[in-house]
Tab-separated table of C-alpha atoms in Angstrom:
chain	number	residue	atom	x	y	z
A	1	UNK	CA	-173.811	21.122	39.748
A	2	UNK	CA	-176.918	20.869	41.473
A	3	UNK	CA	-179.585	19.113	39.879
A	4	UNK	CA	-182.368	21.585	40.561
A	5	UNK	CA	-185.286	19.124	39.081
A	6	UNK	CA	-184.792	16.439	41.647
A	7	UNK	CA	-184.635	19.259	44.389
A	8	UNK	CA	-187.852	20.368	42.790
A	9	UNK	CA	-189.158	17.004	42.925
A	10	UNK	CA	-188.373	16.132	46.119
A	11	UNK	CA	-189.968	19.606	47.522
A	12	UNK	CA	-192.912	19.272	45.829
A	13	UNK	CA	-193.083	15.345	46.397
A	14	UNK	CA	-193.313	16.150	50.065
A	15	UNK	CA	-196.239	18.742	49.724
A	16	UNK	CA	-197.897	15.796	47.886
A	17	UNK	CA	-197.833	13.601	50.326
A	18	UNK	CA	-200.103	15.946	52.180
A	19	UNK	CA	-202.064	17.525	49.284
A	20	UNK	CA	-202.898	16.685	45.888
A	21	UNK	CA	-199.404	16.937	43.781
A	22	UNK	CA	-201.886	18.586	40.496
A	23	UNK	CA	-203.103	21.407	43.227
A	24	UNK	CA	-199.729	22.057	44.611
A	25	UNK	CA	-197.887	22.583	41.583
A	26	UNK	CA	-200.999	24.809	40.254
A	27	UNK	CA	-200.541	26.322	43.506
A	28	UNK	CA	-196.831	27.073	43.250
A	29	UNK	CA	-197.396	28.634	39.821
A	30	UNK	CA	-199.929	31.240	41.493
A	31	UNK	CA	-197.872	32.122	44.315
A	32	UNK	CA	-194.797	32.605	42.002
A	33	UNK	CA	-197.264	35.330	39.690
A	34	UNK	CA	-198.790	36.632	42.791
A	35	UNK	CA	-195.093	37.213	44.345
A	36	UNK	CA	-193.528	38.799	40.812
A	37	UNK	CA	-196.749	41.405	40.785
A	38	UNK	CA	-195.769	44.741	39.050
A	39	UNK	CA	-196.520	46.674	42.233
A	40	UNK	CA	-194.833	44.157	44.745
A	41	UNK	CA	-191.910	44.854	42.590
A	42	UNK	CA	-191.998	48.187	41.937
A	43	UNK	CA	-193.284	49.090	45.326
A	44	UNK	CA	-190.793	47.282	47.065
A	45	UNK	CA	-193.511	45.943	48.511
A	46	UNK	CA	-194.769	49.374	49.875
A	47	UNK	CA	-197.750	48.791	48.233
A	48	UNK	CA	-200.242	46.102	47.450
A	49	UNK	CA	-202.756	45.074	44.457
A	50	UNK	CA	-206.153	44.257	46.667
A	51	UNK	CA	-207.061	41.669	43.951
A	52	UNK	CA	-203.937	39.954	44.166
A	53	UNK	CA	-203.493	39.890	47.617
A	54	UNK	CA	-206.632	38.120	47.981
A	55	UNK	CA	-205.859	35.268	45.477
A	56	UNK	CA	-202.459	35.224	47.567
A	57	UNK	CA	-203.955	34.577	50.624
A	58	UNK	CA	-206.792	32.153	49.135
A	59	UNK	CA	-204.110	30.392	47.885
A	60	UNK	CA	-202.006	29.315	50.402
A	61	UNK	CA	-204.945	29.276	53.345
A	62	UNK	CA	-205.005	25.311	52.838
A	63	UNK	CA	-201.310	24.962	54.005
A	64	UNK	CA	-199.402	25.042	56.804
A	65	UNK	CA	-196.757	26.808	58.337
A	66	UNK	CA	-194.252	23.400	57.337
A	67	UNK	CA	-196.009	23.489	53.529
A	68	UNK	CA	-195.667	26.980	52.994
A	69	UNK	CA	-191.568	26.719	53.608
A	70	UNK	CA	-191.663	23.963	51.518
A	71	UNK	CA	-193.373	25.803	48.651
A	72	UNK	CA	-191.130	29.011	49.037
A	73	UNK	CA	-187.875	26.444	48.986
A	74	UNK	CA	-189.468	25.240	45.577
A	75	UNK	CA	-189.577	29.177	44.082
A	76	UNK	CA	-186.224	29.738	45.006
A	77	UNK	CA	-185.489	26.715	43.364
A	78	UNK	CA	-187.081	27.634	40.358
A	79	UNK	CA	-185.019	30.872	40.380
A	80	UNK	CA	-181.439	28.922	40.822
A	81	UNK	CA	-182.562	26.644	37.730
A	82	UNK	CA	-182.997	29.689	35.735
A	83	UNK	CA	-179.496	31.478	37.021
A	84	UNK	CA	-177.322	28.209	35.783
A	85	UNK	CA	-179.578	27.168	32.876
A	86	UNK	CA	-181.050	30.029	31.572
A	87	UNK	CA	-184.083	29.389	29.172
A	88	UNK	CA	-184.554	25.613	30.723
A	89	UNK	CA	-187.945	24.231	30.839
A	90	UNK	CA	-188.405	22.709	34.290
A	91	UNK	CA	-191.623	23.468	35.111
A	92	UNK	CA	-192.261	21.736	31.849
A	93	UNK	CA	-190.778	18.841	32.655
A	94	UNK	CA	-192.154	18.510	36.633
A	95	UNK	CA	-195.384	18.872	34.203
A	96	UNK	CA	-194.885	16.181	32.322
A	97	UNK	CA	-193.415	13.832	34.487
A	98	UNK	CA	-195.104	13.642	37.595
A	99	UNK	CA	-198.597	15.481	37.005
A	100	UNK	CA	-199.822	14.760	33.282
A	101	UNK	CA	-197.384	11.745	32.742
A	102	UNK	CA	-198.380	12.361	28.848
A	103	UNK	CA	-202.306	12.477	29.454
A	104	UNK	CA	-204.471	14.615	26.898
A	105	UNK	CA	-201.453	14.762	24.342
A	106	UNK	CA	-199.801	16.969	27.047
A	107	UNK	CA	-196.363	16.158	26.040
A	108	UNK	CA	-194.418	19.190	25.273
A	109	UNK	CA	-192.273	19.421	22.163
A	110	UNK	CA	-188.785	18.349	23.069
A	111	UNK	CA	-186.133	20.789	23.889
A	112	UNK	CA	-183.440	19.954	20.946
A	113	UNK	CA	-186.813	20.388	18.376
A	114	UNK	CA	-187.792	23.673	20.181
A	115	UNK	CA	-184.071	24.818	19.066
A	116	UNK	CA	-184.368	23.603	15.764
A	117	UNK	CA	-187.950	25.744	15.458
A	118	UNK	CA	-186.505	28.638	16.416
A	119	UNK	CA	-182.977	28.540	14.452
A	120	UNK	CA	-185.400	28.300	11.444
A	121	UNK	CA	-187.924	30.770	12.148
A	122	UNK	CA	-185.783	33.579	13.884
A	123	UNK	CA	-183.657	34.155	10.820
A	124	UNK	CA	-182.429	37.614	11.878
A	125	UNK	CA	-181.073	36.996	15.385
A	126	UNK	CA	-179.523	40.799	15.192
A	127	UNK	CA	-182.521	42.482	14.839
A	128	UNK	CA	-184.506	43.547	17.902
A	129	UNK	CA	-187.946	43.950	18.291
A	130	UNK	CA	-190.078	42.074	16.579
A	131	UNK	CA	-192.884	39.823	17.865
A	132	UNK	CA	-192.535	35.921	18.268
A	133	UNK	CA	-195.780	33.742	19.097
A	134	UNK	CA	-196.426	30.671	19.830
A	135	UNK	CA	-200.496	30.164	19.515
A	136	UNK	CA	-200.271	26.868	21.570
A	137	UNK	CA	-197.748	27.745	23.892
A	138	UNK	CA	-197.701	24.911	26.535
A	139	UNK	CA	-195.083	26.118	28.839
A	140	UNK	CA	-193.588	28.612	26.639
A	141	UNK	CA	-190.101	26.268	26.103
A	142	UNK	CA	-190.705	27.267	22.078
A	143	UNK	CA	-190.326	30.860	22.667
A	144	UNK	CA	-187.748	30.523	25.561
A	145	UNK	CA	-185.299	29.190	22.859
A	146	UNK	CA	-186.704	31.932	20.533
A	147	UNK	CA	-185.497	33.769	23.333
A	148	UNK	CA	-182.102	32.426	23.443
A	149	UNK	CA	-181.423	33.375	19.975
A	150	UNK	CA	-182.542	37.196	20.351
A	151	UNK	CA	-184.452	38.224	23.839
A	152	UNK	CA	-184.967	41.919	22.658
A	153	UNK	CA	-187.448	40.618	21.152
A	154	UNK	CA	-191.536	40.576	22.562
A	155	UNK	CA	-192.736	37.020	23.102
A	156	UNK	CA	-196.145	36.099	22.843
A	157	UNK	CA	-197.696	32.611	23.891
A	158	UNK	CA	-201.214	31.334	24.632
A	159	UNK	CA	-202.669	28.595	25.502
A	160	UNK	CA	-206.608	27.406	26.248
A	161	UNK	CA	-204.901	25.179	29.744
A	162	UNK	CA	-204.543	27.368	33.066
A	163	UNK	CA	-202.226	25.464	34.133
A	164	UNK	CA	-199.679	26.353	30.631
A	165	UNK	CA	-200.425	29.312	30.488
A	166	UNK	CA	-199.262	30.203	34.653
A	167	UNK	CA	-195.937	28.144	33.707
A	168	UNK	CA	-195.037	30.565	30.357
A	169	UNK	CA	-196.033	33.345	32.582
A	170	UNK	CA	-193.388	32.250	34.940
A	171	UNK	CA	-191.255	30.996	32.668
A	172	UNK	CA	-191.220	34.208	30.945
A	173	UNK	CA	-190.550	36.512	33.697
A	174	UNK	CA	-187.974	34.592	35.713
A	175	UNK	CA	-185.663	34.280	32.124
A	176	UNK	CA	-186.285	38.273	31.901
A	177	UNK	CA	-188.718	38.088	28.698
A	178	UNK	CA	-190.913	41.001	27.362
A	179	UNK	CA	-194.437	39.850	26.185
A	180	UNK	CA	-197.851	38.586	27.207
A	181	UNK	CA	-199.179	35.055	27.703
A	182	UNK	CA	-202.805	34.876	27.264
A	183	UNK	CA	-205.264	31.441	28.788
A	184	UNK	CA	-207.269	31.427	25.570
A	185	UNK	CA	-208.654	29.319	23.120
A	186	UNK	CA	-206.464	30.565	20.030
A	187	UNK	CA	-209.144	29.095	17.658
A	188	UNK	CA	-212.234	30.747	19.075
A	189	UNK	CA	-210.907	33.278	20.762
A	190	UNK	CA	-212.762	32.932	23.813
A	191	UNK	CA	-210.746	34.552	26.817
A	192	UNK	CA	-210.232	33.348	29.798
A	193	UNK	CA	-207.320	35.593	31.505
A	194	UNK	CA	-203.722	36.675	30.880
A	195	UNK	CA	-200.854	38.465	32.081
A	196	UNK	CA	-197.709	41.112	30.517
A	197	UNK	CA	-194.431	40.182	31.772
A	198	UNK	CA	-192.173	43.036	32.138
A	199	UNK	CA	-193.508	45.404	29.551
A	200	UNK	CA	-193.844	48.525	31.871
A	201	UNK	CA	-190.899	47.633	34.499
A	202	UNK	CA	-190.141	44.827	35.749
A	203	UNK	CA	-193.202	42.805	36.635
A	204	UNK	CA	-196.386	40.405	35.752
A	205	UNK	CA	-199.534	42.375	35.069
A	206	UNK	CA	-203.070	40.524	35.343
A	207	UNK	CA	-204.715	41.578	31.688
A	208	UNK	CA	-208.570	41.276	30.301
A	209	UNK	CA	-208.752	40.798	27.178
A	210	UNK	CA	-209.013	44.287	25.766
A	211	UNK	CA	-205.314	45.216	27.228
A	212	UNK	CA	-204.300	41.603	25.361
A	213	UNK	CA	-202.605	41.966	21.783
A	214	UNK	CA	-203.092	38.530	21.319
A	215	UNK	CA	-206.971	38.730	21.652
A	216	UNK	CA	-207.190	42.083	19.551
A	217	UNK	CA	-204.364	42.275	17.892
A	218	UNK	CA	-202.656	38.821	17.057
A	219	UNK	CA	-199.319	39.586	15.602
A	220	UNK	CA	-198.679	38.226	12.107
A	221	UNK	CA	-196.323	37.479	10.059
A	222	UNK	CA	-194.502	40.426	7.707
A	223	UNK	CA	-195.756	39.778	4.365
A	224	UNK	CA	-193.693	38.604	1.699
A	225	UNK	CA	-191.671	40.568	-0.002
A	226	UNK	CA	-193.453	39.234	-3.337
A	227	UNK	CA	-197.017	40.575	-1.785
A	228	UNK	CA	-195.329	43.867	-1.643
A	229	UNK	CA	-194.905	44.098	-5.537
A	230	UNK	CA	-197.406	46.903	-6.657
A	231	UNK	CA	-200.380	45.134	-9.167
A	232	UNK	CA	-200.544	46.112	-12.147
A	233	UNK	CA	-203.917	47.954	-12.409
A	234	UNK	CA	-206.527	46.510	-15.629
A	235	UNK	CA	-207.478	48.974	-18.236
């Protein structure tokens, strides 16, 4: 089988040669939310977002004709991955491994622990519907193998880095999740942007923070069933 994260390597590696590797993989994140816009899709590309278009364009108008093949090669890449390893992380580990190597804390939570989290936290896996989040989301691998257990479910993740929260926006709409990934500070709650993934269609959907159920309405947890117990009232 191909090993899609040394083609993804070697793609990007070339593109990095040229430009700064951190820019062109923040790059490649925005082309691959500007490209899966809810009207691109559901247009058929009939019609166009104005706002998006523009950050398309502003994106790639520092590459060439040679870079931009390159960076298309790397989505399609990205897409493979996700056909014969569904709910992989490899954006993740590009991330870790070539632009953070481990700097800031920024290393992810393994795979095999992320699968362990969510055995233990998603104890109905037949049960559809409820809400999953992750409050420091990285690049959403916690809630992909959430995912993997039970994807009717709506996924939430957010994170205060740009860069995390574009890769659980991608992440979440190339493995076909239903949520919102917010670029937040979950302790503050100071907003910074956000997208829904496939909640109206298929699609990503640039949010502010009053469309955002994170910022104004964080899901929670169901209270326990020994909250529920009516209190006796005092004489």
């Amino acid at each position: 089988m191909t090993n899609y994260f040394n083609e993804l390597t070697k793609h990007l590696n070339t593109l990095g040669r040229r430009h700064d590797l951190a820019r062109v993989f923040n790059d490649l994140l925005t082309l691959g939310i500007c490209s899966f816009h809810s009207t691109n899709i559901k247009s058929l590309l009939q019609e166009k977002d104005e706002k998006n278009e523009t950050l398309y364009f502003e994106t790639i108008k520092p590459y060439a004709k040679d870079d931009l093949r390159e960076l298309s090669k790397a989505l399609g890449i990205l897409q493979l991955n996700v056909y014969h390893e569904p709910y992989s992380d490899i954006l993740g580990e590009f991330f870790m491994c070539h632009i953070t190597r481990g700097q800031n804390g920024q290393y992810f939570t393994p795979e095999p622990v992320c699968e362990l989290m969510a055995v233990i936290n998603i104890e109905d896996a037949e049960s559809d519907g409820k809400r999953v989040l992750d409050p420091a989301c990285g690049s959403g691998r916690m809630l992909l193998r959430a995912a993997k257990i039970n994807q009717r479910n709506y996924f939430f993740g957010a994170d205060s880095s740009n860069t995390c929260a574009k890769m659980a926006t991608l992440n979440f709409f190339l493995n076909g999740l239903k949520g919102e990934v917010a670029w937040m500070n979950s302790l503050s709650m100071e907003w910074f942007g956000g997208w829904q993934i496939n909640q109206s269609g298929l699609g990503i959907l640039p949010i502010e923070k009053e469309q955002s159920r994170i910022w104004s309405e964080a899901p929670m947890p169901e209270t326990p069933e020994f909250d529920k117990t009516p209190q006796k009232q005092p004489n």
